[in-house]
Amino acid sequence: MSRPIRTIAAAAAVLLFATATACNSASTGASDNDGANGAGKGGSGSVRGVSAGSIKVGGIVSMTTASGYSKKDTDLGAKARYDRANAEGGVNGRKIDYLGAEDDGQDPAKNLAAARKLVQREKVFAVAPMSSVTFSGADFLEQQKVPTFGWGTLPSFCGPKHIYGFNGCLVPMPGGTLNQTWPEGLGHVLGGTKGKSVALLANDNDAGKFGIRTFTQGFKAAGYKVSYAKAVVPATSVPSDWSAYTKEIMRSDGGKAPDVVISVMQTPYNIGLFTTLKRGGFKGVLSDPTDYDPGLLAKDATRQALDGVHVLVQFEPFESDSAGMRQFKEDIRKAAGGKDVPLNMHMVLG
């Protein structure tokens, strides 16, 4: 029996658009003469958040949201990694003083307020992790030369000198490189992309709009026909009735259903969308980038909704028995007080 949730592992395939430039703000790894907050001046002057024995770091994570979706375990993942780094001696003899993550609630105003609090009040050297669908604090952090690390799902991760996507920039502006893992991975599932149609649906927010733009480009470039691509689902609450969306999608390919439906949304939205599509008779491929969470399969409603769904993952699957995955699991167990907690993708991102 196949696994209810199938994974498409991320690879290094990229498409180069026009006069392409590096989309990862960390492309060279070099620092400027000033560095962050005066670092790099021959060791003279103080550096915010750095003392003789420690480096102060904080995070920004969407722990509470209107939809109920939470990335809170990103904080646990970060803590687990920092704990291991400290156990191994820290960074150049300095221990990492992780303050934990501020909750921005996926609210732009709170995201900026969290960034200001961490820098101006807490005096952190770096912000890591930053995981949210909004990043209104990006300009402030860049102006303050604060090294910031997160999941590069917004253009704010594309280009700034001090803001880094852990896997690069996933939604580049024109002229950047675009990761083609998802279109090409689904092409293997479908037996090719020629003549295949795809429908994309996202939330009406920054991440959704940029996702629709980027993935529309990517799927077209891979040979698909994009029959539907809209960022129209309210981001503040999960619809109770998905029929208006699914009826459009089911007729989008010249009056018939597309071969693939892509959701660029979070789990509560995917459950409703996928359930309604299945009840409406959709027989094609369903895919999303957020539902790689074994805990979801413990509940009837989510298990049925995600049965057969192909999930794009950008890290090593939990099923792997590699040394790195064994280390990750042990780190999480220690950070959770010795308990075996259900694993999810947010822990890995942290």
C-alpha angles and dihedrals in degrees: 000000000000121000113267090232114046121198132219105203117221117248135181097262112133137172118223115218122205112304095000122203130185109284097194111088087212095056098126102027089217125130130220124243092266100041118184114338094339099319115144096044094119090285093296123136128025124289117215111251095008123107132166091274109023149038116213116219134173136181141219116216136163098241097158125033138172091249094051092246111137136192092188093126088066084077092053091049091052092048090050092053094045091048090055092047090052092047088054092053103277123248115325089334095312121116119226111244102204111193094191127244131304115228112235095179088219086286116137093214092051091046091057092043090052091051092050092047094051094048104034102033105023094034095217121182093214142011110225127183110028109176120163142109088244129054108178089146092065098095092048093049092047092049090051091048092236113164103236126186130191149118107311098227095128132058088245086081091055114087110348114123098227102035117086133189108212089223097027130259112327098184106039125182117246110298095035131107120268124209110234098190096111099049093042094044092053088046088064090050091050096042092246140347102243111115093002120132127211134194121203126198128182144163122275095251137094096275092047095049094047090044092053092049094048099043093044088058092045098049093045091050090051091057103263126133108236102215097173133016121165138150096202109120111112110255095204099063138015112250115247091207119044097175095102090059098039095048090056092046094048090055098037099101100068092303097320136085120278121245092241135028116200121196115199090188142097128272101270089053094044092053092057095041097047093044092052093046092051092048088050091058102260109164101175133094121297121200142171138164101229112053102080093123119123089201089069090066091063091072123072098223096047093042092054093044093050097041106129095001116144111225123198110225124188098197140048113297119248089239090069117107095203122135090249094055092046088052091049092052092048091048091052092047091053093046089050091058096264094306125131101236126186109268124232139172094259091065090055092048090051 
